[in-house]
mmCIF file of C-alpha atoms and ligand atoms in Angstrom:
data_model
loop_
_atom_site.group_PDB
_atom_site.id
_atom_site.type_symbol
_atom_site.label_atom_id
_atom_site.label_comp_id
_atom_site.label_asym_id
_atom_site.label_seq_id
_atom_site.Cartn_x
_atom_site.Cartn_y
_atom_site.Cartn_z
ATOM 1 C CA MET A 58 -7.929 -11.935 -45.994
ATOM 2 C CA ARG A 59 -9.590 -11.525 -42.626
ATOM 3 C CA ILE A 60 -11.208 -8.238 -41.688
ATOM 4 C CA LEU A 61 -12.513 -7.292 -38.269
ATOM 5 C CA VAL A 62 -15.344 -4.761 -38.267
ATOM 6 C CA VAL A 63 -15.977 -3.084 -34.902
ATOM 7 C CA GLU A 64 -19.264 -1.250 -35.255
ATOM 8 C CA ASP A 65 -22.233 -1.003 -32.901
ATOM 9 C CA GLU A 66 -24.810 0.185 -35.414
ATOM 10 C CA ALA A 67 -26.459 -2.969 -36.700
ATOM 11 C CA LYS A 68 -27.341 -1.450 -40.043
ATOM 12 C CA THR A 69 -23.800 -0.299 -40.830
ATOM 13 C CA ALA A 70 -22.270 -3.509 -39.468
ATOM 14 C CA ASP A 71 -24.549 -5.675 -41.650
ATOM 15 C CA TYR A 72 -23.900 -3.506 -44.663
ATOM 16 C CA LEU A 73 -20.124 -3.782 -44.211
ATOM 17 C CA SER A 74 -20.241 -7.467 -43.441
ATOM 18 C CA LYS A 75 -22.372 -8.277 -46.468
ATOM 19 C CA GLY A 76 -20.454 -6.054 -48.869
ATOM 20 C CA LEU A 77 -16.994 -7.180 -47.814
ATOM 21 C CA GLY A 78 -18.123 -10.804 -47.734
ATOM 22 C CA GLU A 79 -19.331 -10.505 -51.328
ATOM 23 C CA SER A 80 -16.009 -8.908 -52.249
ATOM 24 C CA GLY A 81 -14.258 -12.063 -51.067
ATOM 25 C CA TYR A 82 -13.114 -11.115 -47.583
ATOM 26 C CA THR A 83 -13.724 -13.081 -44.414
ATOM 27 C CA VAL A 84 -15.482 -10.718 -42.046
ATOM 28 C CA GLN A 85 -15.856 -10.831 -38.294
ATOM 29 C CA VAL A 86 -18.150 -8.268 -36.699
ATOM 30 C CA ALA A 87 -17.780 -7.019 -33.124
ATOM 31 C CA ARG A 88 -20.726 -4.985 -31.850
ATOM 32 C CA ASN A 89 -18.943 -3.114 -29.075
ATOM 33 C CA GLY A 90 -15.453 -2.142 -27.980
ATOM 34 C CA LEU A 91 -14.969 -4.982 -25.511
ATOM 35 C CA ASP A 92 -15.909 -7.601 -28.106
ATOM 36 C CA GLY A 93 -13.525 -5.872 -30.459
ATOM 37 C CA GLN A 94 -10.769 -6.100 -27.855
ATOM 38 C CA HIS A 95 -11.474 -9.806 -27.425
ATOM 39 C CA TRP A 96 -11.189 -10.495 -31.152
ATOM 40 C CA VAL A 97 -8.040 -8.407 -31.486
ATOM 41 C CA GLN A 98 -6.373 -10.210 -28.615
ATOM 42 C CA GLU A 99 -7.371 -13.711 -29.676
ATOM 43 C CA PHE A 100 -7.062 -13.641 -33.452
ATOM 44 C CA ASP A 101 -4.964 -12.130 -36.210
ATOM 45 C CA PHE A 102 -6.613 -9.955 -38.827
ATOM 46 C CA ASP A 103 -5.294 -8.392 -41.999
ATOM 47 C CA LEU A 104 -7.323 -5.224 -41.477
ATOM 48 C CA ILE A 105 -9.461 -3.688 -38.763
ATOM 49 C CA ILE A 106 -12.337 -1.313 -39.518
ATOM 50 C CA LEU A 107 -13.037 0.608 -36.370
ATOM 51 C CA ASP A 108 -15.931 2.894 -35.508
ATOM 52 C CA VAL A 109 -15.039 5.759 -33.150
ATOM 53 C CA MET A 110 -18.226 5.950 -31.117
ATOM 54 C CA LEU A 111 -18.664 2.576 -29.443
ATOM 55 C CA PRO A 112 -20.226 1.506 -26.166
ATOM 56 C CA GLY A 113 -17.976 0.072 -23.475
ATOM 57 C CA LEU A 114 -14.624 0.851 -24.936
ATOM 58 C CA ASP A 115 -14.520 3.568 -27.571
ATOM 59 C CA GLY A 116 -12.590 3.485 -30.809
ATOM 60 C CA TRP A 117 -9.722 5.600 -29.416
ATOM 61 C CA GLN A 118 -9.173 3.250 -26.492
ATOM 62 C CA LEU A 119 -9.394 0.176 -28.666
ATOM 63 C CA LEU A 120 -6.962 1.645 -31.161
ATOM 64 C CA GLN A 121 -4.393 2.120 -28.402
ATOM 65 C CA ILE A 122 -4.833 -1.489 -27.320
ATOM 66 C CA ILE A 123 -4.429 -2.629 -30.930
ATOM 67 C CA ARG A 124 -1.266 -0.585 -31.407
ATOM 68 C CA ARG A 125 0.354 -2.026 -28.297
ATOM 69 C CA ARG A 126 -0.140 -5.445 -29.761
ATOM 70 C CA CYS A 127 0.292 -5.263 -33.511
ATOM 71 C CA ALA A 128 0.678 -3.105 -36.580
ATOM 72 C CA THR A 129 -2.427 -4.383 -38.395
ATOM 73 C CA PRO A 130 -3.796 -1.607 -40.620
ATOM 74 C CA VAL A 131 -6.719 0.243 -39.021
ATOM 75 C CA LEU A 132 -9.356 2.138 -40.986
ATOM 76 C CA PHE A 133 -11.298 4.516 -38.789
ATOM 77 C CA LEU A 134 -14.965 5.294 -39.317
ATOM 78 C CA THR A 135 -15.988 8.645 -37.964
ATOM 79 C CA ALA A 136 -19.472 10.067 -38.042
ATOM 80 C CA ARG A 137 -18.293 13.473 -37.031
ATOM 81 C CA ASP A 138 -16.758 15.510 -39.758
ATOM 82 C CA ALA A 139 -14.282 17.104 -37.372
ATOM 83 C CA VAL A 140 -10.661 17.629 -38.291
ATOM 84 C CA GLN A 141 -9.783 17.094 -34.601
ATOM 85 C CA ASP A 142 -11.123 13.550 -34.681
ATOM 86 C CA ARG A 143 -9.222 12.629 -37.796
ATOM 87 C CA VAL A 144 -5.979 14.059 -36.501
ATOM 88 C CA LYS A 145 -6.447 12.237 -33.207
ATOM 89 C CA GLY A 146 -7.118 8.949 -34.963
ATOM 90 C CA LEU A 147 -4.051 9.265 -37.162
ATOM 91 C CA GLU A 148 -1.905 10.333 -34.212
ATOM 92 C CA LEU A 149 -3.000 7.289 -32.257
ATOM 93 C CA GLY A 150 -1.865 5.095 -35.101
ATOM 94 C CA ALA A 151 -4.838 4.672 -37.449
ATOM 95 C CA ASP A 152 -3.778 4.217 -41.066
ATOM 96 C CA ASP A 153 -6.730 5.892 -42.718
ATOM 97 C CA TYR A 154 -10.206 7.184 -41.983
ATOM 98 C CA LEU A 155 -13.578 7.411 -43.641
ATOM 99 C CA ILE A 156 -16.330 9.850 -42.752
ATOM 100 C CA LYS A 157 -19.857 8.508 -42.412
ATOM 101 C CA PRO A 158 -21.917 8.243 -44.474
ATOM 102 C CA PHE A 159 -19.634 6.724 -47.087
ATOM 103 C CA SER A 160 -20.276 4.781 -50.263
ATOM 104 C CA TYR A 161 -19.348 1.129 -50.383
ATOM 105 C CA ALA A 162 -17.158 1.776 -53.432
ATOM 106 C CA GLU A 163 -15.158 4.298 -51.444
ATOM 107 C CA LEU A 164 -14.763 1.927 -48.518
ATOM 108 C CA LEU A 165 -13.665 -0.911 -50.763
ATOM 109 C CA ALA A 166 -11.063 1.291 -52.444
ATOM 110 C CA ARG A 167 -9.599 2.223 -49.039
ATOM 111 C CA VAL A 168 -9.653 -1.384 -47.882
ATOM 112 C CA ARG A 169 -7.811 -2.545 -50.982
ATOM 113 C CA THR A 170 -5.213 0.187 -50.670
ATOM 114 C CA LEU A 171 -4.526 -0.652 -47.028
ATOM 115 C CA LEU A 172 -4.279 -4.370 -47.739
ATOM 116 C CA ARG A 173 -1.946 -3.766 -50.680
ATOM 117 C CA ARG A 174 0.574 -2.152 -48.389
ATOM 118 C CA GLY A 175 1.504 -5.710 -47.588
ATOM 119 C CA PRO A 176 1.905 -7.585 -44.350
ATOM 120 C CA PRO A 177 2.155 -5.373 -41.310
ATOM 121 C CA ARG A 178 5.699 -4.515 -40.440
ATOM 122 C CA GLU A 179 7.188 -5.628 -37.167
ATOM 123 C CA THR A 180 6.870 -3.002 -34.537
ATOM 124 C CA GLU A 181 9.651 -0.685 -35.512
ATOM 125 C CA HIS A 182 7.634 2.390 -34.939
ATOM 126 C CA PHE A 183 6.369 3.379 -31.544
ATOM 127 C CA GLN A 184 3.975 6.164 -30.799
ATOM 128 C CA VAL A 185 2.306 7.454 -27.665
ATOM 129 C CA ALA A 186 0.449 10.753 -27.947
ATOM 130 C CA ASP A 187 2.722 12.881 -30.139
ATOM 131 C CA LEU A 188 5.924 11.116 -29.100
ATOM 132 C CA GLN A 189 7.333 8.904 -31.833
ATOM 133 C CA LEU A 190 10.289 6.578 -31.999
ATOM 134 C CA ASP A 191 11.474 4.938 -35.190
ATOM 135 C CA LEU A 192 13.696 1.999 -34.352
ATOM 136 C CA LEU A 193 15.211 1.453 -37.784
ATOM 137 C CA GLN A 194 15.987 5.070 -38.480
ATOM 138 C CA ARG A 195 16.866 5.669 -34.833
ATOM 139 C CA LYS A 196 14.770 8.809 -34.831
ATOM 140 C CA VAL A 197 12.763 10.315 -32.016
ATOM 141 C CA SER A 198 10.356 13.207 -32.318
ATOM 142 C CA ARG A 199 7.761 14.894 -30.195
ATOM 143 C CA ALA A 200 5.072 17.239 -31.526
ATOM 144 C CA GLY A 201 6.818 16.944 -34.863
ATOM 145 C CA GLU A 202 10.166 18.190 -33.513
ATOM 146 C CA ARG A 203 13.208 15.983 -33.915
ATOM 147 C CA ILE A 204 14.903 15.125 -30.605
ATOM 148 C CA ASN A 205 18.502 13.996 -30.358
ATOM 149 C CA LEU A 206 19.166 11.311 -27.776
ATOM 150 C CA THR A 207 22.315 9.519 -26.710
ATOM 151 C CA ASN A 208 22.431 5.766 -27.333
ATOM 152 C CA LYS A 209 21.505 4.992 -23.740
ATOM 153 C CA GLU A 210 18.666 7.506 -23.717
ATOM 154 C CA PHE A 211 17.374 5.992 -26.928
ATOM 155 C CA ALA A 212 17.557 2.472 -25.491
ATOM 156 C CA LEU A 213 15.775 3.647 -22.346
ATOM 157 C CA LEU A 214 12.983 5.319 -24.296
ATOM 158 C CA HIS A 215 12.638 2.277 -26.541
ATOM 159 C CA LEU A 216 12.256 0.044 -23.494
ATOM 160 C CA LEU A 217 9.635 2.317 -21.923
ATOM 161 C CA LEU A 218 7.677 2.593 -25.181
ATOM 162 C CA SER A 219 7.784 -1.113 -25.959
ATOM 163 C CA ARG A 220 6.276 -1.824 -22.555
ATOM 164 C CA GLN A 221 3.888 1.086 -22.425
ATOM 165 C CA GLY A 222 1.732 1.150 -19.293
ATOM 166 C CA GLU A 223 3.892 -1.345 -17.389
ATOM 167 C CA VAL A 224 5.759 -0.254 -14.300
ATOM 168 C CA LEU A 225 9.423 -1.101 -14.843
ATOM 169 C CA SER A 226 11.687 -1.431 -11.844
ATOM 170 C CA ARG A 227 15.023 0.341 -11.739
ATOM 171 C CA ALA A 228 16.779 -3.030 -11.675
ATOM 172 C CA LEU A 229 14.936 -4.177 -14.791
ATOM 173 C CA ILE A 230 15.717 -0.927 -16.584
ATOM 174 C CA ALA A 231 19.373 -1.170 -15.573
ATOM 175 C CA SER A 232 19.684 -4.719 -16.823
ATOM 176 C CA HIS A 233 17.999 -3.913 -20.146
ATOM 177 C CA VAL A 234 19.661 -0.630 -20.946
ATOM 178 C CA TRP A 235 23.112 -1.174 -19.441
ATOM 179 C CA GLN A 236 23.119 -4.997 -19.589
ATOM 180 C CA MET A 237 24.431 -4.843 -16.065
ATOM 181 C CA ASN A 238 23.225 -5.482 -12.602
ATOM 182 C CA PHE A 239 22.819 -2.188 -10.812
ATOM 183 C CA ASP A 240 21.547 -3.578 -7.556
ATOM 184 C CA SER A 241 23.554 -1.153 -5.515
ATOM 185 C CA ASP A 242 23.453 1.854 -7.777
ATOM 186 C CA THR A 243 20.090 2.365 -9.425
ATOM 187 C CA ASN A 244 20.778 6.076 -9.175
ATOM 188 C CA VAL A 245 22.164 5.661 -12.688
ATOM 189 C CA VAL A 246 18.630 4.933 -13.832
ATOM 190 C CA ASP A 247 17.205 7.983 -12.061
ATOM 191 C CA VAL A 248 19.794 10.223 -13.654
ATOM 192 C CA ALA A 249 19.115 8.783 -17.103
ATOM 193 C CA ILE A 250 15.362 9.172 -16.625
ATOM 194 C CA ARG A 251 15.853 12.801 -15.589
ATOM 195 C CA ARG A 252 17.897 13.512 -18.719
ATOM 196 C CA LEU A 253 15.388 11.736 -20.927
ATOM 197 C CA ARG A 254 12.507 13.665 -19.380
ATOM 198 C CA ALA A 255 14.300 16.954 -19.942
ATOM 199 C CA LYS A 256 14.373 16.155 -23.650
ATOM 200 C CA VAL A 257 11.122 14.360 -24.388
ATOM 201 C CA ASP A 258 8.751 15.338 -21.586
ATOM 202 C CA ASP A 259 9.499 18.611 -19.803
ATOM 203 C CA PRO A 260 8.917 20.910 -22.779
ATOM 204 C CA TYR A 261 5.669 19.164 -23.787
ATOM 205 C CA GLN A 262 2.180 18.187 -22.683
ATOM 206 C CA PRO A 263 1.030 15.724 -21.517
ATOM 207 C CA ARG A 264 3.775 14.222 -19.394
ATOM 208 C CA LEU A 265 4.335 10.637 -20.472
ATOM 209 C CA ILE A 266 7.094 9.310 -18.200
ATOM 210 C CA HIS A 267 5.731 8.725 -14.714
ATOM 211 C CA THR A 268 7.461 7.860 -11.463
ATOM 212 C CA VAL A 269 5.653 5.133 -9.550
ATOM 213 C CA ARG A 270 6.763 5.547 -5.953
ATOM 214 C CA GLY A 271 8.671 2.637 -4.531
ATOM 215 C CA MET A 272 8.341 0.699 -7.774
ATOM 216 C CA GLY A 273 9.960 2.376 -10.728
ATOM 217 C CA TYR A 274 8.903 4.135 -13.893
ATOM 218 C CA LYS A 275 6.333 3.791 -16.590
ATOM 219 C CA LEU A 276 5.488 5.505 -19.811
ATOM 220 C CA ASP A 277 1.806 6.031 -20.495
ATOM 221 C CA LEU A 278 -0.784 8.648 -21.302
ATOM 222 C CA GLN A 279 -2.088 8.533 -17.731
ATOM 223 C CA PRO A 280 -0.032 8.556 -14.510
HETATM 224 CA CA1 CA B 103 -21.041 3.878 -33.413
#
């Protein structure tokens, strides 16, 4: 079992590395967010222990990068005993959290529980901010409210979520969602986007579906 520990405090990092190593896990330590990103992108881990306050790239940003790539369980370490932080971490896709300072026994119990949940599932569940899409159950919700979409709207949202942050051209969207070439009539895409926005974006904050002038659409936290 390989565990990545992303933690900038040398003392905590050494403590985790030593303890988990003695418990039989293979541990890789990253001392800042960018190193963490490198390890996440280059190697597969069974679990990631992620500190929130990190130089370079913070734990929130790294968690979003991790979730775009894989469903590896993430245990958040937060020094601040703030409910806000914990909610944010869980909303961004963390599986569990631990408040510093913690005992090693407590950490090990959490680690074992997360690893027992078995191999990470394929990405069937997408989440950006409070928008969630469950592929298997074909459910969409935002801010905890269930949203009913037509099949095409669902396919469109799935496409946007699965390629979060990428600008998708109208032609690409048309070919994916309608399996047709809409060279001459990409208006179909604009209409579908408008309907989707009315359901998943207009009544909520922040806006997630962005128009990129002359290029197409993208779904992301930032425009
Ligand atoms: Ca830190």
